[in-house]
PDB file of C-alpha atoms in Angstrom:
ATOM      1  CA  UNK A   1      -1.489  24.745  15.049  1.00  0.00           C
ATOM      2  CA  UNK A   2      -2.801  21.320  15.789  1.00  0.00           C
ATOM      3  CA  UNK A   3      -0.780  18.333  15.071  1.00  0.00           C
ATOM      4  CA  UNK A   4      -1.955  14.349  14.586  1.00  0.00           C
ATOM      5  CA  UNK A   5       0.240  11.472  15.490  1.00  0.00           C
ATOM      6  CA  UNK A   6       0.004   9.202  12.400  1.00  0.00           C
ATOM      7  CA  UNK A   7       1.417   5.605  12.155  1.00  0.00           C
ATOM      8  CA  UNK A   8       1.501   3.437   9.297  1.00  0.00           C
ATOM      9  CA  UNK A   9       1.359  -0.216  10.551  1.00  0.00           C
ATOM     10  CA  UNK A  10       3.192  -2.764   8.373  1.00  0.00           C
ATOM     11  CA  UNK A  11       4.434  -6.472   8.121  1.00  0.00           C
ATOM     12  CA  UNK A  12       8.245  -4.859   8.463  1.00  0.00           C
ATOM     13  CA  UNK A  13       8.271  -1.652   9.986  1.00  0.00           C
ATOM     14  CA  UNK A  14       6.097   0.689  11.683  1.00  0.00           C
ATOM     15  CA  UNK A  15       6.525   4.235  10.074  1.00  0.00           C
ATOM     16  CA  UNK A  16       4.855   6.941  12.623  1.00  0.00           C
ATOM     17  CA  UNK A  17       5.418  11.215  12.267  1.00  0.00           C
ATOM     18  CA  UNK A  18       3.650  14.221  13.776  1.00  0.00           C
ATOM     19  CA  UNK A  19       1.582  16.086  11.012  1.00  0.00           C
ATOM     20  CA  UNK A  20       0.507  19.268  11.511  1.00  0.00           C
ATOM     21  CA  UNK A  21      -2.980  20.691  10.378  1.00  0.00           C
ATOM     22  CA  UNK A  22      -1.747  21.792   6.642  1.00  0.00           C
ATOM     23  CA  UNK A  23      -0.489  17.720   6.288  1.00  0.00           C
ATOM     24  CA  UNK A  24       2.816  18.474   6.299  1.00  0.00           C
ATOM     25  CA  UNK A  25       4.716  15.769   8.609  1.00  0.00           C
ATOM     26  CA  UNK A  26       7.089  17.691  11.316  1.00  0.00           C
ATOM     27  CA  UNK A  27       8.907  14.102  12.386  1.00  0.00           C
ATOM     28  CA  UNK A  28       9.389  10.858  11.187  1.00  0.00           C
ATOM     29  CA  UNK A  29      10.652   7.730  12.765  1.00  0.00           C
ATOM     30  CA  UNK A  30      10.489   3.931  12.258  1.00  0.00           C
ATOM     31  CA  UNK A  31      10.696   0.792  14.448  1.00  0.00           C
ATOM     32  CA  UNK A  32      10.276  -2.921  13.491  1.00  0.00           C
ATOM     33  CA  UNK A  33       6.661  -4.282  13.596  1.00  0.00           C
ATOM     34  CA  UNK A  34       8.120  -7.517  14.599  1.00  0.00           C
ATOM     35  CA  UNK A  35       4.686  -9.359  13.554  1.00  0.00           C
ATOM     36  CA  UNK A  36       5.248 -12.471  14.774  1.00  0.00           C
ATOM     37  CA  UNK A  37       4.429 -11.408  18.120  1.00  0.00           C
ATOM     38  CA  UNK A  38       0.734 -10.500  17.183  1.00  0.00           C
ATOM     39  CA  UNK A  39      -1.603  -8.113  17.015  1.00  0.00           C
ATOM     40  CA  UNK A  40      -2.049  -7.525  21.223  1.00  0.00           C
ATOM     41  CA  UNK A  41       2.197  -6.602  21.044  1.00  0.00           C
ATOM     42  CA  UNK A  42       1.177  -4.481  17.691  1.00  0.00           C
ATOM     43  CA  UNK A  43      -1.738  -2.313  19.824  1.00  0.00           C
ATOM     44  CA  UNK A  44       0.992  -1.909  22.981  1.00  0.00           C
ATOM     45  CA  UNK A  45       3.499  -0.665  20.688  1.00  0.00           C
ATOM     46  CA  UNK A  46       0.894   2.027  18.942  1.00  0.00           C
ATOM     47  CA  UNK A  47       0.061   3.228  22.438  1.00  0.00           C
ATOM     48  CA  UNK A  48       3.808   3.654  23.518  1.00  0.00           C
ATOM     49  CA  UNK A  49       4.139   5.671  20.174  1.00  0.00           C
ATOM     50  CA  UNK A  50       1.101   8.062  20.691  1.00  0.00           C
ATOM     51  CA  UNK A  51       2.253   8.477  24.529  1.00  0.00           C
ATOM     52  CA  UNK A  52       5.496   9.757  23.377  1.00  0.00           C
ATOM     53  CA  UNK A  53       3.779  12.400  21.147  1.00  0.00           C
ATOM     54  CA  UNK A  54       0.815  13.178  23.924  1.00  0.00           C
ATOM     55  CA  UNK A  55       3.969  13.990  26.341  1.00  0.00           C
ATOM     56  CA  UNK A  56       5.431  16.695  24.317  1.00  0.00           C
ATOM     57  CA  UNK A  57       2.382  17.730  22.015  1.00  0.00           C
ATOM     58  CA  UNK A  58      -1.389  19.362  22.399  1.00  0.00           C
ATOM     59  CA  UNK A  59      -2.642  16.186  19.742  1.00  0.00           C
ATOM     60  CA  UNK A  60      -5.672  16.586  18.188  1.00  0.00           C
ATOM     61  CA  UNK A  61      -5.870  13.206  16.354  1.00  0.00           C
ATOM     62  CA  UNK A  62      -4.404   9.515  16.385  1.00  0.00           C
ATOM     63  CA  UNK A  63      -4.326   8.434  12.499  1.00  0.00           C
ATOM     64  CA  UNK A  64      -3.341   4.971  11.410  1.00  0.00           C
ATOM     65  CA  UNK A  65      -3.071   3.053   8.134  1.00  0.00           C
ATOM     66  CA  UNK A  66      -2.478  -0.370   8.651  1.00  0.00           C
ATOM     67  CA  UNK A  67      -2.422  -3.889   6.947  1.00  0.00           C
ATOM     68  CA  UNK A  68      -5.806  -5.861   7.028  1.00  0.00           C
ATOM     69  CA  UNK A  69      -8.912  -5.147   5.840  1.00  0.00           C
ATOM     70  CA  UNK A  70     -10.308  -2.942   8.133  1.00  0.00           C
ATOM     71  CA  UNK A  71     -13.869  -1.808   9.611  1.00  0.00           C
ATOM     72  CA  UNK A  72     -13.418   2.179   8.985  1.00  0.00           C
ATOM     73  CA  UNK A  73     -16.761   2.602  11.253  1.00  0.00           C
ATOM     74  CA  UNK A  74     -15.608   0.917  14.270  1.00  0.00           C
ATOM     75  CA  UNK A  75     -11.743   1.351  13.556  1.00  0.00           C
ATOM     76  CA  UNK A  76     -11.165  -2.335  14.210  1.00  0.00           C
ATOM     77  CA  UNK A  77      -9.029  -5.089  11.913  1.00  0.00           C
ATOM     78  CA  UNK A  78     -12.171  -7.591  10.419  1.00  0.00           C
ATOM     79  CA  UNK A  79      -9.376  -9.945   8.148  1.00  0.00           C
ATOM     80  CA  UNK A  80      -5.722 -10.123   8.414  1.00  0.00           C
ATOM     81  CA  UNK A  81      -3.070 -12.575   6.941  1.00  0.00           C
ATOM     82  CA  UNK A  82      -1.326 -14.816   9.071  1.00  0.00           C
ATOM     83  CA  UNK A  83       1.721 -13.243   8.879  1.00  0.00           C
ATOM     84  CA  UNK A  84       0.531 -11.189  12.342  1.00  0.00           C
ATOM     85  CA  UNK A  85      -1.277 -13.356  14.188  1.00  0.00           C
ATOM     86  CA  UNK A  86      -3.966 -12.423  16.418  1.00  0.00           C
ATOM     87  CA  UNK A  87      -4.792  -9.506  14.531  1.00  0.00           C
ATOM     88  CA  UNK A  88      -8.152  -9.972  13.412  1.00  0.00           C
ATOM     89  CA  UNK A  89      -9.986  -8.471  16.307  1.00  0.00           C
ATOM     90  CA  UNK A  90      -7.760  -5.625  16.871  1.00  0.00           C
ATOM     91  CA  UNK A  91      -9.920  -2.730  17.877  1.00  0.00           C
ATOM     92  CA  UNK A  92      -7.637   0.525  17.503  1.00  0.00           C
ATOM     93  CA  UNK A  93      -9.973   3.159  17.874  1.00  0.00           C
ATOM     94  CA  UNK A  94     -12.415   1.882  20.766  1.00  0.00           C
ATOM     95  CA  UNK A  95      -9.045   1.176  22.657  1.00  0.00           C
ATOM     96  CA  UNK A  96      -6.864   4.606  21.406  1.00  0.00           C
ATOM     97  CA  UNK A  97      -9.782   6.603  22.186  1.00  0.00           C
ATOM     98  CA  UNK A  98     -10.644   5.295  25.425  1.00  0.00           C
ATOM     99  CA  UNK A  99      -7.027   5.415  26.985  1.00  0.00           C
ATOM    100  CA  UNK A 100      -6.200   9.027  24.894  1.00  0.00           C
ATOM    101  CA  UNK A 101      -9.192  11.074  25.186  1.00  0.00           C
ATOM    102  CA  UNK A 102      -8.375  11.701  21.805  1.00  0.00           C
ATOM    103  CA  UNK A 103     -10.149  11.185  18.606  1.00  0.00           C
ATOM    104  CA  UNK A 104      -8.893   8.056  16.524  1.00  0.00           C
ATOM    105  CA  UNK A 105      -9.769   6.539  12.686  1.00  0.00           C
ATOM    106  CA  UNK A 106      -8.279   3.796  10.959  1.00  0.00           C
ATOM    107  CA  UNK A 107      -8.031   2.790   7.713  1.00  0.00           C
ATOM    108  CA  UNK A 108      -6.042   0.047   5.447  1.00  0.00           C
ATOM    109  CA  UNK A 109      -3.150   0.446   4.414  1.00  0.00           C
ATOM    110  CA  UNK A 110      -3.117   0.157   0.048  1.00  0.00           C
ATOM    111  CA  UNK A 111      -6.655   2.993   0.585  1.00  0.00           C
ATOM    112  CA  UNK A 112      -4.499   4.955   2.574  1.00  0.00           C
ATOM    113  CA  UNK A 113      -1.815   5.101  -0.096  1.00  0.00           C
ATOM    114  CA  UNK A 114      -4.627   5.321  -2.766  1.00  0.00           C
ATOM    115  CA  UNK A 115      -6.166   8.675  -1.095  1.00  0.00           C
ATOM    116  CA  UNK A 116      -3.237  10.026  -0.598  1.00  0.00           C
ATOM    117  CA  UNK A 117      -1.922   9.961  -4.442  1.00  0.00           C
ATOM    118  CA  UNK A 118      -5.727  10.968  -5.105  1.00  0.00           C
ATOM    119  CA  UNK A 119      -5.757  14.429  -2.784  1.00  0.00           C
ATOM    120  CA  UNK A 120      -1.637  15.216  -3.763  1.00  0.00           C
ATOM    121  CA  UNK A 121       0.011  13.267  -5.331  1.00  0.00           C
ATOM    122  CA  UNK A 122      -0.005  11.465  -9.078  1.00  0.00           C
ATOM    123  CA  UNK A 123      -3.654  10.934  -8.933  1.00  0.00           C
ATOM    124  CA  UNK A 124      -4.516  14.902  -8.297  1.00  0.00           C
ATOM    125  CA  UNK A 125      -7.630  15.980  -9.987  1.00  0.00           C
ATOM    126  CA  UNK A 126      -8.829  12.419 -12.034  1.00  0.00           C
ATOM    127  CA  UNK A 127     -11.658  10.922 -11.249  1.00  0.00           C
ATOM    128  CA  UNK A 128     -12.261   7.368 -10.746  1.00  0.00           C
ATOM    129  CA  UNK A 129      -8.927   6.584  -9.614  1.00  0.00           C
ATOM    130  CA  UNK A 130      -7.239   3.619  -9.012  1.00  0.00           C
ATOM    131  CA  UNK A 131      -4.084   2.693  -7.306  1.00  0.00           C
ATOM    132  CA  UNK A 132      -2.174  -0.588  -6.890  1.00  0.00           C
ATOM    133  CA  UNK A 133       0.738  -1.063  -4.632  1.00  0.00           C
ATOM    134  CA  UNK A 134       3.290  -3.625  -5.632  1.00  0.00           C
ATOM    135  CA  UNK A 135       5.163  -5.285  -3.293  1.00  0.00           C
ATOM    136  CA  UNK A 136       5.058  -8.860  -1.068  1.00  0.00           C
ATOM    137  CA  UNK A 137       1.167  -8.968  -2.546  1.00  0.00           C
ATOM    138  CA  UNK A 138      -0.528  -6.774  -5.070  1.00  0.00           C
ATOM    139  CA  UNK A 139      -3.408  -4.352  -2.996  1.00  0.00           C
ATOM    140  CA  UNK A 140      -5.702  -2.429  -5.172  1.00  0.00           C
ATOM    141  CA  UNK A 141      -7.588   0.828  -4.195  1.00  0.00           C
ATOM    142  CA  UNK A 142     -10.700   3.131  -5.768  1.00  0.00           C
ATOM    143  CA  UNK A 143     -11.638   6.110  -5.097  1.00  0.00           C
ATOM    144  CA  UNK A 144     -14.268   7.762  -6.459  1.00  0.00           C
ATOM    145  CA  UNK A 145     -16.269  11.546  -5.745  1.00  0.00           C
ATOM    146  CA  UNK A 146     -13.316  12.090  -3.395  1.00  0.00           C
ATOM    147  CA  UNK A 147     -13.772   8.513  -1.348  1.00  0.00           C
ATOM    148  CA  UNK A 148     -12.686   5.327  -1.001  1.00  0.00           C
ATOM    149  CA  UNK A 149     -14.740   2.381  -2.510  1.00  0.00           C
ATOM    150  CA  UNK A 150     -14.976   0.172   0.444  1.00  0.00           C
ATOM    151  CA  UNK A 151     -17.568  -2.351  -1.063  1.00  0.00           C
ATOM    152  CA  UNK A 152     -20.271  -4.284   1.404  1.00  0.00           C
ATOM    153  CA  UNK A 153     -17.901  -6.299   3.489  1.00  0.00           C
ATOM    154  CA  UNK A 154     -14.789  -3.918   3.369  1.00  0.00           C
ATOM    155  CA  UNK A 155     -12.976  -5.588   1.005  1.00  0.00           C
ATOM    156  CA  UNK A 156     -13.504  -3.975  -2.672  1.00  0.00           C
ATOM    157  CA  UNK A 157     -10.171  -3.925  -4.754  1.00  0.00           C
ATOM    158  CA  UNK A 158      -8.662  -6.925  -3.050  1.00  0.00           C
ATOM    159  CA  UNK A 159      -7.185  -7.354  -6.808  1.00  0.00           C
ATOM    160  CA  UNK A 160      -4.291  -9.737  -5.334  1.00  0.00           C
ATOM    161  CA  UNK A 161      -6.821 -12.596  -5.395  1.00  0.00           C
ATOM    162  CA  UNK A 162      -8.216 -12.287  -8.640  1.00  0.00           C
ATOM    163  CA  UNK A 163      -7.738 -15.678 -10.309  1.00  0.00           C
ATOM    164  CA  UNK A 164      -5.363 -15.600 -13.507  1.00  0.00           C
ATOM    165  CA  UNK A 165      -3.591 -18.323 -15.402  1.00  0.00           C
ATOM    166  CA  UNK A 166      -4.243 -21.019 -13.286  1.00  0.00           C
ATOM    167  CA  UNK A 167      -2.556 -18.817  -9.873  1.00  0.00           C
ATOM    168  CA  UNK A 168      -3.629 -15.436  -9.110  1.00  0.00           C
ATOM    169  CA  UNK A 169      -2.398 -11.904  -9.547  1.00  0.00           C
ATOM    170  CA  UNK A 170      -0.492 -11.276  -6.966  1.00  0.00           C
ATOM    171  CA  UNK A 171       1.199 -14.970  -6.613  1.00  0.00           C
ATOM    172  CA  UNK A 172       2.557 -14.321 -10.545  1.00  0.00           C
ATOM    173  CA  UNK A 173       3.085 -10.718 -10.750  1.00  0.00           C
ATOM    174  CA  UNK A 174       4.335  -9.224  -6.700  1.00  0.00           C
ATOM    175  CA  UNK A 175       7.729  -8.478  -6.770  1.00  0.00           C
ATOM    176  CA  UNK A 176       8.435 -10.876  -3.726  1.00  0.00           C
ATOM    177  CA  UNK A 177       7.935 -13.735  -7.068  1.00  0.00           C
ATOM    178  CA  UNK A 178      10.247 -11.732  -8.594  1.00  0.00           C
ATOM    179  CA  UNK A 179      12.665 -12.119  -6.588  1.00  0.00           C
ATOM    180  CA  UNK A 180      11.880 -16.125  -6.443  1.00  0.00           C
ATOM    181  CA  UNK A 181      11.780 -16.634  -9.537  1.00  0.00           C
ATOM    182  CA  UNK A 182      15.262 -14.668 -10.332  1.00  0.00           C
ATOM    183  CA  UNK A 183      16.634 -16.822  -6.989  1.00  0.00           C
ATOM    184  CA  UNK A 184      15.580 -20.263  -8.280  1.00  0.00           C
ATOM    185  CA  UNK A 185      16.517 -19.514 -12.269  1.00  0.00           C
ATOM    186  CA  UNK A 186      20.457 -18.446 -10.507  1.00  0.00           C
ATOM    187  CA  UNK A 187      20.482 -21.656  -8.480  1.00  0.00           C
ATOM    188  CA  UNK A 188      21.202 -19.627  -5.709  1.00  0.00           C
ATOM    189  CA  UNK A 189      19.293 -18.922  -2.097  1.00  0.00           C
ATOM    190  CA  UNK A 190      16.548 -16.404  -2.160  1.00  0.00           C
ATOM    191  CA  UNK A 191      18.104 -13.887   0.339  1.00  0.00           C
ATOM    192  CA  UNK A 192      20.629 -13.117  -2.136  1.00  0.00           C
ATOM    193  CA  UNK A 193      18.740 -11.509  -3.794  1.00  0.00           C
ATOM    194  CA  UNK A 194      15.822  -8.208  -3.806  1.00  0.00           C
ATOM    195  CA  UNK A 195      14.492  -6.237  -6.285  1.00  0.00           C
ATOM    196  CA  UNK A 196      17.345  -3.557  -6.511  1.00  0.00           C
ATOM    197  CA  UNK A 197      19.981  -6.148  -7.624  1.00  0.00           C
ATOM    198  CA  UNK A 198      17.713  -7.754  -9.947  1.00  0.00           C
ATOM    199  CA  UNK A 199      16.955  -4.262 -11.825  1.00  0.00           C
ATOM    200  CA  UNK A 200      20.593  -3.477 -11.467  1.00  0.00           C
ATOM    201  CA  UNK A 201      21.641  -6.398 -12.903  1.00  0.00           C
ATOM    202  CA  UNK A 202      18.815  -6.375 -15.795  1.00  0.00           C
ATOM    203  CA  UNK A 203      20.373  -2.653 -16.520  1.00  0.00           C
ATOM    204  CA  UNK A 204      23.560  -4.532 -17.638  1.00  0.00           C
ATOM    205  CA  UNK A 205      22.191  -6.996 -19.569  1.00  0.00           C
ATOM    206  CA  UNK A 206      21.638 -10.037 -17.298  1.00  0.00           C
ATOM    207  CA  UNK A 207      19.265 -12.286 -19.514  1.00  0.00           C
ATOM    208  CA  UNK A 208      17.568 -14.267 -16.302  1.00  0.00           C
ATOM    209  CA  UNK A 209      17.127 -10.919 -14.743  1.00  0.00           C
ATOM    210  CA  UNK A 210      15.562  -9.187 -17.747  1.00  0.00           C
ATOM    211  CA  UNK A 211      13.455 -11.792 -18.468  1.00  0.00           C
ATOM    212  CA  UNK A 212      11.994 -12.815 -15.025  1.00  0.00           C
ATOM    213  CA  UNK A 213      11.165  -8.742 -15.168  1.00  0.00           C
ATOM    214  CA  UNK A 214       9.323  -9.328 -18.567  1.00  0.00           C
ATOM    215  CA  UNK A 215       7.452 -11.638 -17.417  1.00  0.00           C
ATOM    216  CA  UNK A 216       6.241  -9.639 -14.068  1.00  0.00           C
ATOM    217  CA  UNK A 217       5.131  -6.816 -15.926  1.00  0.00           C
ATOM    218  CA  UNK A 218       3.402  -8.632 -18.722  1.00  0.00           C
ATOM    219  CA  UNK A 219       1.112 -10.137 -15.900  1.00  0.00           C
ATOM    220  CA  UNK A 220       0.342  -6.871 -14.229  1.00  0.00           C
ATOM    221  CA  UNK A 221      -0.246  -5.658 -17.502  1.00  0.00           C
ATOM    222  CA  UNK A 222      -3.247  -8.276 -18.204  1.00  0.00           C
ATOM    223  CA  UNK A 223      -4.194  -7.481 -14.703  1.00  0.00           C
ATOM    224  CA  UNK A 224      -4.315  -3.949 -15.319  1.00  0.00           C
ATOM    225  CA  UNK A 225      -6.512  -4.311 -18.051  1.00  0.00           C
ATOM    226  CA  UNK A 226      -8.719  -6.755 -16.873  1.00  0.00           C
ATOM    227  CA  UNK A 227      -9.338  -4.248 -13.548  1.00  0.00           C
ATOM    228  CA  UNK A 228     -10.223  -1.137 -15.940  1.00  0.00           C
ATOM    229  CA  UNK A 229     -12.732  -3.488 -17.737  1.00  0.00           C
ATOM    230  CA  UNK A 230     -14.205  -3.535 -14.838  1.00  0.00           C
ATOM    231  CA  UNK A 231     -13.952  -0.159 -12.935  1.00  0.00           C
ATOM    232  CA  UNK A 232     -12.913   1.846 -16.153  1.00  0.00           C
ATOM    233  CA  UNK A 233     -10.424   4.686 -13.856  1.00  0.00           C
ATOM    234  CA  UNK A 234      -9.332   7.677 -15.576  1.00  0.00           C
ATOM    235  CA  UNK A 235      -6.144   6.723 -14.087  1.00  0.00           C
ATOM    236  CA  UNK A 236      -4.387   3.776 -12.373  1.00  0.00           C
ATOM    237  CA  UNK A 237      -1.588   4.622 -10.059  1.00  0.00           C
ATOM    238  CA  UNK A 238       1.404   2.422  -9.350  1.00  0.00           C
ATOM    239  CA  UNK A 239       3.175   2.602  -6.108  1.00  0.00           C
ATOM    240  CA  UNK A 240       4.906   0.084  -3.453  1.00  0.00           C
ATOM    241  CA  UNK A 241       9.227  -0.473  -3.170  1.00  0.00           C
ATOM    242  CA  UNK A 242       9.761  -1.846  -6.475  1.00  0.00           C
ATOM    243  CA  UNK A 243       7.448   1.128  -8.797  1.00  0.00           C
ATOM    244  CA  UNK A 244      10.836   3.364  -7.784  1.00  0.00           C
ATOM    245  CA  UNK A 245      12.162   1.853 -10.791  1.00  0.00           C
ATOM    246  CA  UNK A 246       9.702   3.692 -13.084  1.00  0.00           C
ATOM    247  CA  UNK A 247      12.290   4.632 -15.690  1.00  0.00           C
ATOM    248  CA  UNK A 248      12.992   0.815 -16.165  1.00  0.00           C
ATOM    249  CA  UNK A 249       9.267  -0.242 -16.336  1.00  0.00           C
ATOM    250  CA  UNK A 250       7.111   2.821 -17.516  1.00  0.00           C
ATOM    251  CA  UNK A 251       7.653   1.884 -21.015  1.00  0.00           C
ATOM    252  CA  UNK A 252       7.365  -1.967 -20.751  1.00  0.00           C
ATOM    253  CA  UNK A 253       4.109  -1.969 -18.222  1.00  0.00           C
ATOM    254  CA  UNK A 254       2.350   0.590 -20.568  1.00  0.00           C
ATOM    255  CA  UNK A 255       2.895  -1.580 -23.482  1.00  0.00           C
ATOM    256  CA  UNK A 256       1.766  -4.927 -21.526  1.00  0.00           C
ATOM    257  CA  UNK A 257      -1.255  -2.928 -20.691  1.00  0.00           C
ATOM    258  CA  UNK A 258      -2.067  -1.981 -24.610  1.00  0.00           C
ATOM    259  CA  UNK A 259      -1.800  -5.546 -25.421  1.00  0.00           C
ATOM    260  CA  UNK A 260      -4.005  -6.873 -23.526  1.00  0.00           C
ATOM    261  CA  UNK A 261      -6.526  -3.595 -23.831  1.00  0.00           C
ATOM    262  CA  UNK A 262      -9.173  -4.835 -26.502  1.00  0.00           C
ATOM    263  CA  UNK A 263     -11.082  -1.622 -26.415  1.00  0.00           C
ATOM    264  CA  UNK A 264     -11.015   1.982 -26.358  1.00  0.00           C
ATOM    265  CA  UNK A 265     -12.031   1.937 -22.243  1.00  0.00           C
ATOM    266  CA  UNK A 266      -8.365   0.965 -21.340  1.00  0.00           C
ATOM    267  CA  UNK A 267      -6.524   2.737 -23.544  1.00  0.00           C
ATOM    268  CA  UNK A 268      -7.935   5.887 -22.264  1.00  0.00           C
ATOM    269  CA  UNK A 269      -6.989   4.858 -19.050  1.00  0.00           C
ATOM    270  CA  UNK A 270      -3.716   6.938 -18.075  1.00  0.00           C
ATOM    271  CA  UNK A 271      -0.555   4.707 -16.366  1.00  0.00           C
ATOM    272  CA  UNK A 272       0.866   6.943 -13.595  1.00  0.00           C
ATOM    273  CA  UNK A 273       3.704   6.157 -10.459  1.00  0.00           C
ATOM    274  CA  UNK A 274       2.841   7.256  -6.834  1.00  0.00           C
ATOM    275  CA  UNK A 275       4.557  10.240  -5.663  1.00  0.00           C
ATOM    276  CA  UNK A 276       4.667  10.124  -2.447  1.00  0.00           C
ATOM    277  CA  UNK A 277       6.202   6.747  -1.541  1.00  0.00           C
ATOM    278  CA  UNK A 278       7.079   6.407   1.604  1.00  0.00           C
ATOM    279  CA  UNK A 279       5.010   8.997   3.102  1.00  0.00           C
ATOM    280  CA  UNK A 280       2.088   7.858   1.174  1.00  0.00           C
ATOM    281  CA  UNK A 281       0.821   6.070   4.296  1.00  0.00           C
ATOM    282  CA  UNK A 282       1.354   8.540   6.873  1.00  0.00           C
ATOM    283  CA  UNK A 283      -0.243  10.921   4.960  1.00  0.00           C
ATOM    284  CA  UNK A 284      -3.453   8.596   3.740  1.00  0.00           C
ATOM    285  CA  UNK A 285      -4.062   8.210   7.358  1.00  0.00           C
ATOM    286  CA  UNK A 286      -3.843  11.928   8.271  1.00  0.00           C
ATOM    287  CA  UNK A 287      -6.113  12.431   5.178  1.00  0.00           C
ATOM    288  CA  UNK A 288      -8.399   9.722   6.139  1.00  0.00           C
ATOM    289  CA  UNK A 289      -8.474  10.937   9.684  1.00  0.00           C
ATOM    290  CA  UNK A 290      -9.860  14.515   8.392  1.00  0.00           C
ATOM    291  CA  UNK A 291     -12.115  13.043   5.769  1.00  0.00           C
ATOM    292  CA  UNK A 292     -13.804  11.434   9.064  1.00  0.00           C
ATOM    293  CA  UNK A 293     -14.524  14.042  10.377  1.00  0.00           C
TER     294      UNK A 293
END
């Protein structure tokens, strides 16, 4: 059976696997992006990873998902934040294929996520689907007829910028302000605290916790809403770190969402949590690799 090396390119980590043809992933490792050295120490370390594989494995396919907004034609990185720099530039597949002999696509990371709840996970079977991933930004993702809206420039469903309440979406309502705003309300230093203790601690009743929580999902709640306005999805998918805590905020982002819905449009709109977490990237890229094809 033919097998794909797939590698999910972060700000953190690097997440890479082997998935065979049925996309089921035989191995999975990690190692630290370390973005600060930029995007040239980023492509050396995706080569070293694909070499590794190529050694031991007949691979039929290099598949990556990565942070950026990305060029899905020419499998190069057209935008990407400061936090790695010298990325914008990066040209994956002209360089993978050339030094592989091996066929290559690449594809951002949030649409990678977003096709892969949409083929098998919580988006199966609806149709327009969107997905958001919460986590140090908010990234937004459609897909419609089975493919991912990638507007004129490649950069449809960059949500995280959409201006609200003076700021914008993702400055009020990522959980990296979560944990800010919880830091700065204790008095204490920011690296005390992440999003586990704050739900832990909002579990037993901490008031600062609870309502610094409150407050994030009421604004992804008017973001929500303002987004199906707009693209009217049968269903919007949740994912990133922090949506692992879906028992906690199910209840309290579906009811931000109906306040803010003025309209039958949103409220037919289902609220739904990614499934495949983790993977979600890995996968995406396998499944954009195929839908290349």
């Amino acid at each position: 059976m033919k097998k794909y090396v797939s590698i999910d390119i972060g700000g953190t980590a690097m997440k890479y696997g082997l998935i065979d043809a049925d996309g089921a992933i035989q191995c999975r490792a990690e190692m630290s992006t370390e973005a600060y050295k930029g995007g040239p120490s980023i492509l050396e370390k995706t080569i070293k990873i694909t070499e590794q594989f190529c050694q031991a494995q007949d691979i039929a396919g290099i598949c990556i998902s990565t942070a950026g907004m990305v060029d899905t034609k020419k499998g190069l990185i057209v935008h990407a934040a400061p936090l790695i720099p010298e990325y914008t530039g990066t040209r994956f597949k002209e360089t993978l294929e050339r030094h592989f002999q091996i066929p290559c696509a690449v594809e951002n990371d949030v649409n990678c996520a977003g096709l892969c709840e949409y083929l098998s996970g919580a988006g199966s079977g609806c149709d327009p689907m969107l997905m958001l991933t919460i986590g140090t930004g908010i990234g937004g993702c459609m897909i419609t007829g089975g493919h991912v809206f990638h507007g004129f420039s490649y950069s449809a469903c960059e949500v995280g910028y959409m201006h609200m309440r003076g700021s914008d979406f993702q400055t009020l309502g990522s959980a990296s302000t979560l944990t800010k705003k919880t830091a700065l309300r204790k008095q204490e230093p920011e690296e005390n605290w992440n999003g586990y203790q704050i739900f832990e601690q909002a579990k037993q009743g901490d008031p600062v916790c609870i309502q610094a929580i409150d407050e994030m999902t009421d604004v992804l709640g008017l973001g929500i809403a303002n987004i199906c306005y707009v693209l009217n999805p049968e269903i919007v998918v949740l994912g990133g770190g922090i949506m692992a805590q879906e028992a906690y905020l199910r209840d309290k982002i579906q009811k931000a969402v109906e306040f803010y819905a003025i309209g039958n449009p949103v409220l037919r709109t289902r609220i739904a949590f990614a499934k495949h977490k983790n993977d979600a990237g890995m996968l995406g890229a396998f499944y954009h690799f195929k839908n290349s094809r």
